[in-house]
Tab-separated table of C-alpha atoms in Angstrom:
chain	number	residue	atom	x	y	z
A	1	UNK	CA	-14.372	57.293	30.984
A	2	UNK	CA	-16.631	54.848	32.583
A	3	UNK	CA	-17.771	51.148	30.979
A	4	UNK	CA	-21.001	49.392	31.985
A	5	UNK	CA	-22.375	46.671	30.445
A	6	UNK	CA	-25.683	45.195	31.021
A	7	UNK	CA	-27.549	41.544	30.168
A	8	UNK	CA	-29.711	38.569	30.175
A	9	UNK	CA	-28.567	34.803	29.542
A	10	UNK	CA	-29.048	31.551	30.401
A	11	UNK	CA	-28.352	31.533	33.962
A	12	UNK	CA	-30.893	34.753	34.848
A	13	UNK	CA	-33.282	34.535	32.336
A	14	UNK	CA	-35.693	31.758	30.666
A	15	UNK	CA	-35.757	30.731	26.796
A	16	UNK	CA	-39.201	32.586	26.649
A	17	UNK	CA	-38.225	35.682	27.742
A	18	UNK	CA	-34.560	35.442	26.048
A	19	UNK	CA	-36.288	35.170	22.817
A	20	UNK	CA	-38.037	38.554	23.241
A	21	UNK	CA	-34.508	40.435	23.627
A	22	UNK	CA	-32.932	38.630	20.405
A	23	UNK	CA	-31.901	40.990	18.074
A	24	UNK	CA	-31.151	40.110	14.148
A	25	UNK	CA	-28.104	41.241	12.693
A	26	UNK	CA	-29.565	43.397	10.139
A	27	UNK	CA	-31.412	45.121	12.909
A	28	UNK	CA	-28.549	46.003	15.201
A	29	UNK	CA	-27.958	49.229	13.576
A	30	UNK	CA	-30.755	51.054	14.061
A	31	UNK	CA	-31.250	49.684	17.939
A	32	UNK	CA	-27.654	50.683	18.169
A	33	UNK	CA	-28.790	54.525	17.157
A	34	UNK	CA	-31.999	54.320	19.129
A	35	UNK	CA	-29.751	53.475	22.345
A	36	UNK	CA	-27.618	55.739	21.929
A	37	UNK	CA	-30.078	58.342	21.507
A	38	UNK	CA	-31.855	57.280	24.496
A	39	UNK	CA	-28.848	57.930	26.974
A	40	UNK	CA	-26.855	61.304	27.565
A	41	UNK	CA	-24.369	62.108	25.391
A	42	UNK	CA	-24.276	59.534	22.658
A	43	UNK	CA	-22.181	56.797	24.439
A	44	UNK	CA	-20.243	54.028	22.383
A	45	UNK	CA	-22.120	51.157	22.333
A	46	UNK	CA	-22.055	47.415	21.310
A	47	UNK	CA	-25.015	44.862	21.278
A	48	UNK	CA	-24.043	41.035	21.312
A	49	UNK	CA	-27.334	39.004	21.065
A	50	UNK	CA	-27.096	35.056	20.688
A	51	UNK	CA	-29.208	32.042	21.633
A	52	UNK	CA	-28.299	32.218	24.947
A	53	UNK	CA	-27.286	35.740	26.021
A	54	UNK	CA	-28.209	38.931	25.292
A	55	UNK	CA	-25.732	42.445	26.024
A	56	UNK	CA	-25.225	45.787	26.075
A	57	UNK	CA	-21.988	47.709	26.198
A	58	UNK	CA	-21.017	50.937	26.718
A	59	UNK	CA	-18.440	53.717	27.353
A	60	UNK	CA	-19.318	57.508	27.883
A	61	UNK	CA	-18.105	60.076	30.524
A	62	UNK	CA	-20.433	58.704	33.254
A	63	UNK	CA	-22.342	55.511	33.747
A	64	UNK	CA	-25.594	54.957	32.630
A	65	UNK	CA	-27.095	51.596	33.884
A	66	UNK	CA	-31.023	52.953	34.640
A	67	UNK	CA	-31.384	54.472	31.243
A	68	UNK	CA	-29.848	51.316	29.642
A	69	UNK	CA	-32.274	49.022	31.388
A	70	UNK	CA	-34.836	51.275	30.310
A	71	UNK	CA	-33.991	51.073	26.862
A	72	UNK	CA	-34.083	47.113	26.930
A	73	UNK	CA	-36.992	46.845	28.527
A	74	UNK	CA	-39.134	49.169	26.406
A	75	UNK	CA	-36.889	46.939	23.188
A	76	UNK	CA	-39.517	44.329	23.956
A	77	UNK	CA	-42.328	45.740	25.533
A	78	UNK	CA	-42.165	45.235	29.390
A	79	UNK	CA	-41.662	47.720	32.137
A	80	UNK	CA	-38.061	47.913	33.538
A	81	UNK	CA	-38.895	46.489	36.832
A	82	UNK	CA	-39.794	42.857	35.487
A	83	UNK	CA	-36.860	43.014	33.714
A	84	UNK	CA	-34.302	43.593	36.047
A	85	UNK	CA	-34.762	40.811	38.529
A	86	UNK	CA	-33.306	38.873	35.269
A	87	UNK	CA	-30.543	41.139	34.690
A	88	UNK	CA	-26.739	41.580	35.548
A	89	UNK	CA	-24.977	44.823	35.222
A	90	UNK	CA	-21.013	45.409	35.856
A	91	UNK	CA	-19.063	48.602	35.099
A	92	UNK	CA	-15.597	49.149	34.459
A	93	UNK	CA	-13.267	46.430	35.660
A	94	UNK	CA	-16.085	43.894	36.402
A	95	UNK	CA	-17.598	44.944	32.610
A	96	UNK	CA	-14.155	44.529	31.148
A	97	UNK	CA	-13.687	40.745	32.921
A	98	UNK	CA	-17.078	40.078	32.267
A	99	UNK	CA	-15.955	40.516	28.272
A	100	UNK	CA	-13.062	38.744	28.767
A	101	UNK	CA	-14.582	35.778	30.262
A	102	UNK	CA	-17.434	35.554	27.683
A	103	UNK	CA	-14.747	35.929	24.776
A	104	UNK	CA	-12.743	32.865	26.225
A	105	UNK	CA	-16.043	31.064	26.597
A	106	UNK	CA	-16.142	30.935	30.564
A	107	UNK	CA	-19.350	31.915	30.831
A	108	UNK	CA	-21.115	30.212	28.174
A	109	UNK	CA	-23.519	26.860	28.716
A	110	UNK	CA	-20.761	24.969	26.995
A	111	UNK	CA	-17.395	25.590	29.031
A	112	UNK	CA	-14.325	26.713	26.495
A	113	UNK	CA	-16.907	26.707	23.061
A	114	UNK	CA	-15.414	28.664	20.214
A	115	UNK	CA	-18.493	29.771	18.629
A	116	UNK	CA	-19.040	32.577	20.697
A	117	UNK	CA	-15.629	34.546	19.818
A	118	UNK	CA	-17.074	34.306	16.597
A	119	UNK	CA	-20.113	35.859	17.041
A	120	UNK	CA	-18.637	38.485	19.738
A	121	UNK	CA	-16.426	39.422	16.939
A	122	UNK	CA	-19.350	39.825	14.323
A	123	UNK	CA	-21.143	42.183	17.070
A	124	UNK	CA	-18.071	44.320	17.315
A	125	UNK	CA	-18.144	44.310	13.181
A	126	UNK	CA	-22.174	45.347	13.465
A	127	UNK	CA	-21.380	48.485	16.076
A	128	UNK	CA	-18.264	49.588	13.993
A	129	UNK	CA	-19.674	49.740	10.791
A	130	UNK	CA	-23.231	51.525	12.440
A	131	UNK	CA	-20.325	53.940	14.330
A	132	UNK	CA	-21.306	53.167	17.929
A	133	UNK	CA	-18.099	52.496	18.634
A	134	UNK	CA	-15.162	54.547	20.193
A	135	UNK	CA	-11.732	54.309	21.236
A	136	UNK	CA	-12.819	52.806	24.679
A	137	UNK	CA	-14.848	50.037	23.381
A	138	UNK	CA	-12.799	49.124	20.677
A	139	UNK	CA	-9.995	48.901	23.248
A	140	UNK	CA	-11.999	46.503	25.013
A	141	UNK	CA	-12.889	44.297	22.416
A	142	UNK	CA	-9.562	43.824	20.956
A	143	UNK	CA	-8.194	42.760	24.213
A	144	UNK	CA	-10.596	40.485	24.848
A	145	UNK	CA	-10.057	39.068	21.520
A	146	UNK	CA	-6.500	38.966	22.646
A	147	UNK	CA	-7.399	37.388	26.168
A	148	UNK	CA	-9.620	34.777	24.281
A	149	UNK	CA	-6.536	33.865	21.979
A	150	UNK	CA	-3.838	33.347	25.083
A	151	UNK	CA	-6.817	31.322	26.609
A	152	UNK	CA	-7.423	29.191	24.103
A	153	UNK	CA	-3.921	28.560	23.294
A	154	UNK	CA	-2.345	28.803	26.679
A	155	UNK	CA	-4.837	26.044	28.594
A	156	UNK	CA	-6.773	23.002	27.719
A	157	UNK	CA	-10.153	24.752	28.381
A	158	UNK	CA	-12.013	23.228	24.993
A	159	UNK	CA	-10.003	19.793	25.254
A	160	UNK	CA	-13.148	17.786	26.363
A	161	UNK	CA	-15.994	20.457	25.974
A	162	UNK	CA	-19.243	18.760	24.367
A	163	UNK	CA	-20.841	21.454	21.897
A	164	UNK	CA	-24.634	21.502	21.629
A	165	UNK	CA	-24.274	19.780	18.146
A	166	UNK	CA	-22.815	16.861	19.478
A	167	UNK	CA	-24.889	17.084	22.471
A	168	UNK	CA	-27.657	16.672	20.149
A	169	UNK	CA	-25.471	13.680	18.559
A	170	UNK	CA	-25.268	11.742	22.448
A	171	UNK	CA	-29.422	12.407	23.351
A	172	UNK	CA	-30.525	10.803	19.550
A	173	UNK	CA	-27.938	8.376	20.157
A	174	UNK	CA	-29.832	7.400	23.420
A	175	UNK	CA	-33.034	7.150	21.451
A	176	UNK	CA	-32.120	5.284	17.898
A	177	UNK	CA	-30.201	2.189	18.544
A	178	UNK	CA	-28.550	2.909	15.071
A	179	UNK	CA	-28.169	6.304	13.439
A	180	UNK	CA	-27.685	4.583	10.724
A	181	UNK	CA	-31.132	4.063	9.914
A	182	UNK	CA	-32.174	7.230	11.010
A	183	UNK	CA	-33.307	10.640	8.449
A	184	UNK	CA	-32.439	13.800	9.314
A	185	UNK	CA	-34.116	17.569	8.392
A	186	UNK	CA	-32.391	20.510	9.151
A	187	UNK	CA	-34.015	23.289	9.241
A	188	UNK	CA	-32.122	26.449	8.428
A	189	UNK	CA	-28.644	27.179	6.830
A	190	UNK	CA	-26.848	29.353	9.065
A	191	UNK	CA	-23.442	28.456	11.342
A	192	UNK	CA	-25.230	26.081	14.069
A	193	UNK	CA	-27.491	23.799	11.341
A	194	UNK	CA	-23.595	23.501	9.853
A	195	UNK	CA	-21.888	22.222	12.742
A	196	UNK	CA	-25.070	19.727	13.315
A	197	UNK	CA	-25.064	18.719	10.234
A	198	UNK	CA	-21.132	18.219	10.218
A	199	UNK	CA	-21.851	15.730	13.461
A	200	UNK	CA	-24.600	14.210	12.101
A	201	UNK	CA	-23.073	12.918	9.044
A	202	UNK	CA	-20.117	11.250	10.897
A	203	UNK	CA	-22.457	9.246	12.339
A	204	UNK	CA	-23.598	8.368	8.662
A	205	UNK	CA	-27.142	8.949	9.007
A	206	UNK	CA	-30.060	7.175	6.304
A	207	UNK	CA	-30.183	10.580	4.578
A	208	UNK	CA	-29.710	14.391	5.426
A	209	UNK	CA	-32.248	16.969	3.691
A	210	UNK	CA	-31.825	21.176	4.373
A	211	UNK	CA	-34.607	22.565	4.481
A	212	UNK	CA	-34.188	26.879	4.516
A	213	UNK	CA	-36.054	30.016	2.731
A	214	UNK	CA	-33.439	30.396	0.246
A	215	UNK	CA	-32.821	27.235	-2.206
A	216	UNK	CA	-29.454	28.476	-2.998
A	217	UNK	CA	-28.074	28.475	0.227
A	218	UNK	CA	-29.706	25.354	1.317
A	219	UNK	CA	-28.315	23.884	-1.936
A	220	UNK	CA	-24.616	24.798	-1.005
A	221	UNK	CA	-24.953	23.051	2.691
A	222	UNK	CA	-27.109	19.738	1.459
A	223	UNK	CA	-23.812	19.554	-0.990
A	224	UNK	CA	-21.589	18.736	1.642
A	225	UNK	CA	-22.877	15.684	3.315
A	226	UNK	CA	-24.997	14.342	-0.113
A	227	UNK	CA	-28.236	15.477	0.923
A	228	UNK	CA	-31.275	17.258	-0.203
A	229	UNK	CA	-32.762	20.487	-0.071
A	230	UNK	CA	-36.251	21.881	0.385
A	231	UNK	CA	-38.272	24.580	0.743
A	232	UNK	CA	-39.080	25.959	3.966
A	233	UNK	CA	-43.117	25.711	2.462
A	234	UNK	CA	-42.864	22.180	1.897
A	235	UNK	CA	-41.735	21.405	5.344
A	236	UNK	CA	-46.059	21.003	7.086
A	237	UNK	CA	-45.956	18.414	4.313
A	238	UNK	CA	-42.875	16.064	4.553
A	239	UNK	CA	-41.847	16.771	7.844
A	240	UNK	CA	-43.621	12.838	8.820
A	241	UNK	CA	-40.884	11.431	6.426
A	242	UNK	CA	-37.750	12.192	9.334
A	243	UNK	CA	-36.932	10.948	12.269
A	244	UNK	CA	-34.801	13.397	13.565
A	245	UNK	CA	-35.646	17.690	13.425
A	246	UNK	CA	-32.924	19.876	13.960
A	247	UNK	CA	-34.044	23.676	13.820
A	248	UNK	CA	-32.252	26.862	14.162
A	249	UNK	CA	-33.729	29.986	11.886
A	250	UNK	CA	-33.633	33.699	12.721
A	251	UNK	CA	-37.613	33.582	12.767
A	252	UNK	CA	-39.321	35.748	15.167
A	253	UNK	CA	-42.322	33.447	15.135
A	254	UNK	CA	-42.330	29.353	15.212
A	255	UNK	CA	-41.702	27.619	12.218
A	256	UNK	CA	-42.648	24.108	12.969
A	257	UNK	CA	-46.560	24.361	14.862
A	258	UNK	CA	-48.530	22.125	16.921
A	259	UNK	CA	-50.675	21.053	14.273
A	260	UNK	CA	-47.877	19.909	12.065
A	261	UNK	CA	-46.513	17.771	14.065
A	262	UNK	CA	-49.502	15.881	14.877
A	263	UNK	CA	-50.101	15.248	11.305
A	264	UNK	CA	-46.565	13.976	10.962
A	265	UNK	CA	-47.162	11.530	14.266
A	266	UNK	CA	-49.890	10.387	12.409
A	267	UNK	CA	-49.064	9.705	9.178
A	268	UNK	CA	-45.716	8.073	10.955
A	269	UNK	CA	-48.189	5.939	13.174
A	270	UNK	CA	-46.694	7.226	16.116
A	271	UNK	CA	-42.757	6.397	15.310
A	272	UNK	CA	-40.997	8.868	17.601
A	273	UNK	CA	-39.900	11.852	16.429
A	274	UNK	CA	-36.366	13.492	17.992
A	275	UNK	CA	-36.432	17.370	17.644
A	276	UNK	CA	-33.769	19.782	18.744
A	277	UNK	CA	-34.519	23.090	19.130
A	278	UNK	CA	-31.433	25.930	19.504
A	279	UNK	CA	-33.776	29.173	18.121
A	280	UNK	CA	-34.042	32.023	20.491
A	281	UNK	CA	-36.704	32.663	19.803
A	282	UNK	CA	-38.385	29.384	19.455
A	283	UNK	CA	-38.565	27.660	16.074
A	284	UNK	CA	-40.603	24.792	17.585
A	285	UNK	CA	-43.815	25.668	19.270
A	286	UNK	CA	-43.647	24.795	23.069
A	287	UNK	CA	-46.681	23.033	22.925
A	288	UNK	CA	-45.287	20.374	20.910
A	289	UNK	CA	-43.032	18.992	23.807
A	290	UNK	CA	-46.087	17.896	25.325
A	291	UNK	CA	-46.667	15.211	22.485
A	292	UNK	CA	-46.064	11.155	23.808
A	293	UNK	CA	-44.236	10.531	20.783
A	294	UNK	CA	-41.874	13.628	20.273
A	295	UNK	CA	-38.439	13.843	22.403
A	296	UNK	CA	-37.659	17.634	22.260
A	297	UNK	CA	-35.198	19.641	23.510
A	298	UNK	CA	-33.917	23.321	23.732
A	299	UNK	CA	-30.930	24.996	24.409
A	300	UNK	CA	-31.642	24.945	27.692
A	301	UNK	CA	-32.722	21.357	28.147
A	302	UNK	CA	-28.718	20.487	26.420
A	303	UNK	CA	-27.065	22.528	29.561
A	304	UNK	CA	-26.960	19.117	31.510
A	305	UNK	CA	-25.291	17.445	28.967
A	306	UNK	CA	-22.682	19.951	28.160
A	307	UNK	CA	-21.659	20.388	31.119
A	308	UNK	CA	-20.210	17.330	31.847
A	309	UNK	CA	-16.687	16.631	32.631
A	310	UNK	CA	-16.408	19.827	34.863
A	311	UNK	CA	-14.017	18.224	37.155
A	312	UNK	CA	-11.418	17.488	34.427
A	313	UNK	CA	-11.484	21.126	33.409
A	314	UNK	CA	-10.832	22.857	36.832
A	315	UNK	CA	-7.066	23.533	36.507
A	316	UNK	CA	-7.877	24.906	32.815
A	317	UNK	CA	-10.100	27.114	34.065
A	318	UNK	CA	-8.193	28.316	37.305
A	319	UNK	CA	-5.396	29.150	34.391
A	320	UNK	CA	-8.116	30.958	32.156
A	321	UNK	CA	-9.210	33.043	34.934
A	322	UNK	CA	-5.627	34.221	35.708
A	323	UNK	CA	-5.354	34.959	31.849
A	324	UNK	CA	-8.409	37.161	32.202
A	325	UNK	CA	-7.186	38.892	35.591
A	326	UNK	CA	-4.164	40.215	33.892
A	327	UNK	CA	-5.706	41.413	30.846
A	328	UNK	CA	-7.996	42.805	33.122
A	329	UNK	CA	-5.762	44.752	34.746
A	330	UNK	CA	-3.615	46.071	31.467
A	331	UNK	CA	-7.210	47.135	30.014
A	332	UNK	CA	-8.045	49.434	33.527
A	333	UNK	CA	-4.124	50.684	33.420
A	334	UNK	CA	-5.099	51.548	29.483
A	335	UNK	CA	-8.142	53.182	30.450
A	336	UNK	CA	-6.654	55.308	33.995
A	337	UNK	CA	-4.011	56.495	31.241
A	338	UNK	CA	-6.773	57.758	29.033
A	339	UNK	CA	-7.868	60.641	31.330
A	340	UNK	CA	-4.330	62.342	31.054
A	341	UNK	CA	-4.597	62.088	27.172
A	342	UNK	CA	-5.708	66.284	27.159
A	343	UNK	CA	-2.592	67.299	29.337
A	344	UNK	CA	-0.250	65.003	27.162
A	345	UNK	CA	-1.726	66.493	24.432
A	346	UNK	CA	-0.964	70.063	26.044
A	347	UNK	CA	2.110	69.532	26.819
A	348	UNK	CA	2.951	68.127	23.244
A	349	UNK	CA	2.028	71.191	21.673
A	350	UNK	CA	3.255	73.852	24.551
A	351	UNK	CA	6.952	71.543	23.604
A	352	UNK	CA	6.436	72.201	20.023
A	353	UNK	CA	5.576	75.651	19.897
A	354	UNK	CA	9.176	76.046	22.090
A	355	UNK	CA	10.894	74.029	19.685
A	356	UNK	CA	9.154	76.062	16.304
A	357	UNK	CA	10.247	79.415	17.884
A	358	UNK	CA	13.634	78.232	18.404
A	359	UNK	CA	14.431	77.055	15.440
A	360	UNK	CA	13.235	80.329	14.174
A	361	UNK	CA	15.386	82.542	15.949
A	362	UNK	CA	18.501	79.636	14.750
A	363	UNK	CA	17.332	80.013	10.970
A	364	UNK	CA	17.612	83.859	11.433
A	365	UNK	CA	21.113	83.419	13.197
A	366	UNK	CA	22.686	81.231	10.408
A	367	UNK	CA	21.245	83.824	7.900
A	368	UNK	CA	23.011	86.448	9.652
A	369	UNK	CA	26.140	84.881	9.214
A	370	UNK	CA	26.408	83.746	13.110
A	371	UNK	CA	28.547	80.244	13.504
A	372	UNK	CA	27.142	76.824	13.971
A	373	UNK	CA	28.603	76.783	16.991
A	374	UNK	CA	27.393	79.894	18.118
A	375	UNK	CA	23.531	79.206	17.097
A	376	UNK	CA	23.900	75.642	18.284
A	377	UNK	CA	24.352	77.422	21.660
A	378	UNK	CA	22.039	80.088	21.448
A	379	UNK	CA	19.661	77.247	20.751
A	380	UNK	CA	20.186	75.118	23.336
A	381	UNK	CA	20.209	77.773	26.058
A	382	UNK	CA	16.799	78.953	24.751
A	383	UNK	CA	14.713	75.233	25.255
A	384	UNK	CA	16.501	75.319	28.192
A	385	UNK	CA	15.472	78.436	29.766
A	386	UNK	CA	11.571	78.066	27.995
A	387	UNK	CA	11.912	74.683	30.249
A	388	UNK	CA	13.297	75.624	33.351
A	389	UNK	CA	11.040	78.843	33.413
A	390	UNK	CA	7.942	77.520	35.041
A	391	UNK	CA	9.754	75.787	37.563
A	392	UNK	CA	12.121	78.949	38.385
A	393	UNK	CA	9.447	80.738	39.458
A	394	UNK	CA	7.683	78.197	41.823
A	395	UNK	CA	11.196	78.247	43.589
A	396	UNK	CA	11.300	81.953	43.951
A	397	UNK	CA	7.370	82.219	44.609
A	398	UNK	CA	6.295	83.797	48.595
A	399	UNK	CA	4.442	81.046	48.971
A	400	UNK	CA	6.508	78.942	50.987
A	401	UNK	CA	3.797	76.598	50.564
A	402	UNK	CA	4.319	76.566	46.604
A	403	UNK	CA	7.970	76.779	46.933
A	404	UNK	CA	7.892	73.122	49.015
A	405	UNK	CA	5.279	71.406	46.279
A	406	UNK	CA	7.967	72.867	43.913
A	407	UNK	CA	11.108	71.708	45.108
A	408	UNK	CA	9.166	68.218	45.086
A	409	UNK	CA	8.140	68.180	41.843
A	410	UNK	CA	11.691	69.032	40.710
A	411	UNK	CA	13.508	66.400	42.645
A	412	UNK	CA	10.863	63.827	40.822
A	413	UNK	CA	11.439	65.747	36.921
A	414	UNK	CA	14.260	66.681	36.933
A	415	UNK	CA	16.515	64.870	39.734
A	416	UNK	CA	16.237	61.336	39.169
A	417	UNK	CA	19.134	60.367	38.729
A	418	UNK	CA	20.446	62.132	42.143
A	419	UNK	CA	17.925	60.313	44.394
């Protein structure tokens, strides 16, 4: 059984072009079938697509990294050879570390962040429940889950990681002398607009407002931190009344246009405007950044801020890396075992039919009237002689050839405990 796994992400690929290969939630299933169409076989397959990676994985009898990159590359429209100067592609042991190590979050933009597990595991929920995935791939996520765990637990790899939320804390921090006096729109409701908002309001901001398509889920995260909601529509027309934009939607298209924000700047006399972008694809147009009076950033404009304090984290992450080695190595033991799974199952049932046919011929004894004793031996003799039989005729074969790989094979069954 061979593994392969093949991706873009932040360090190969630009925002622009990582936006064209996100894939929605709600769409994973039916790219998941289309994949697996498109390759020999119907392999088991797995797509994990967040702001800053996007990946396939797969088991099936034989590797299939052309056809995969194929299949990406027609997902957004471009020819396979643009693509794959922006690519990576593993298989087997470097596919299973390279799970293991984006599980423990070692190879996201934030060193040791947490939020990827989650959204790993909620990849792994999409693929089972569209039934990509097999006993191979379900192996491999479950270990890495596992790795992540010891990781986490085990080292001090998230002690003084900065997450883009509070990133996006430090850079308004360097513009507002007092977030106090400061009003903040978030736009969206989903997991990252939560943990923004969460380190927004310690900071105890003028006023928080949510602004998202659905009222009722806006509603339920403005409720937390005393703010209001609004509705995505309204946002061309108050968006001058905030300081600070935080935006993260599932949108395919930009949200939050050129033209917008120019009315805002105006209407705000040209009082700077702080915007943070984390949508892949963009919620912001990129246009915008050009403005004199708007400070915007993107996930990938926050990678020099997270990564600070790399120095302090070294010995955490030589100790993460070990973590992964070893489950690295149990997964490739798991998966070498797999291939003997048809002669284990042969030999299961070749034992069985033995044992059925024995304990046949000792119900018919003990019917006859025959002694315990008597069938218990008449028994044992006979799984002894069905077991011995294969390897009593190797010994007497001509082949003195076959009678030496015999004699070997014996000493290693059946001898042990002479040698």
């Amino acid at each position: 059984m061979a593994v392969w796994t093949l991706g873009i992400n932040h360090t190969t690929a630009p925002l622009d072009l990582r936006g064209r290969f996100a894939f929605a939630m709600d769409q994973v299933a039916p790219h998941l079938q289309g994949l697996r169409q498109s390759l020999n076989r119907m392999p088991e397959a797995a797509i994990v697509s967040t702001c800053n990676r996007t990946e396939i994985y797969c088991a099936g009898e034989q590797s299939e990294l052309e056809p995969t990159l194929g299949w990406l590359a027609n997902s957004a429209g471009i020819s396979p050879d643009a693509l794959r100067s922006h690519t990576y592609s593993l298989q087997d042991g470097l596919a299973a570390r390279h799970a293991f190590r984006v599980a423990s979050g070692l190879d996201s933009m934030v060193l040791g962040e947490p939020q990827i597990l989650g959204q790993l595991k909620d990849a792994v929920r999409a693929a089972n429940a569209a039934g990509a995935l097999g006993t191979t791939l379900s192996q491999l996520f479950q270990r890495s889950f596992a790795v992540a765990k010891e990781v986490r637990t085990s080292t001090e790899i998230g002690a003084h990681s900065i997450s883009m939320a509070a990133a996006a804390v430090r850079l308004a921090g360097n513009l507002f002398e007092d977030l106090g006096d400061v009003k903040v729109l978030f736009v969206g409701a989903g997991e990252m607009i939560e943990l923004c908002a969460t380190h927004f309001a310690a900071k105890n901001p003028k006023s928080i407002a949510i602004a998202n398509r659905t009222l009722e889920r806006g509603e339920k995260l403005a409720s937390r931190f005393g703010g209001e909601v609004m509705r995505l529509a309204d946002l061309p027309d108050r968006l001058h009344e905030f300081d600070a934009v935080v935006s993260c939607t599932a949108s395919t298209l930009p949200i939050i246009g050129l033209g917008a924000v120019e009315r805002a700047l105006k209407k705000r006399r040209h009082r700077p405007i702080f915007m943070v972008d984390l949508a892949v694809p963009r919620d912001i147009e990129i246009e915008v950044k050009a403005l004199d009076d708007v400070y915007l950033y993107t996930v990938d404009d926050l990678s020099g801020v997270v990564q600070t304090a790399q120095a302090s984290r070294q010995a955490a992450v030589e100790q993460a890396e070990a973590i992964v080695d070893a489950g690295v190595q149990s997964f490739m033991h798991w998966v070498d075992q797999r291939s003997n799974v048809p002669l284990i199952q042969q030999l299961n049932a070749q034992a069985d039919a033995w044992r059925t046919n024995e304990l046949a011929r000792a119900h018919k004894l003990l019917a006859k009237g025959e002694s315990v004793d008597v069938v218990l031996e008449a028994l044992s003799k006979g799984l002894t002689q069905k077991m011995l039989h294969g390897a009593m005729a190797e010994l007497h074969a001509g082949d003195a050839a076959a009678r030496d790989r015999a004699t070997s094979a014996i000493e290693h069954f059946f001898l042990r405990s002479k040698r």
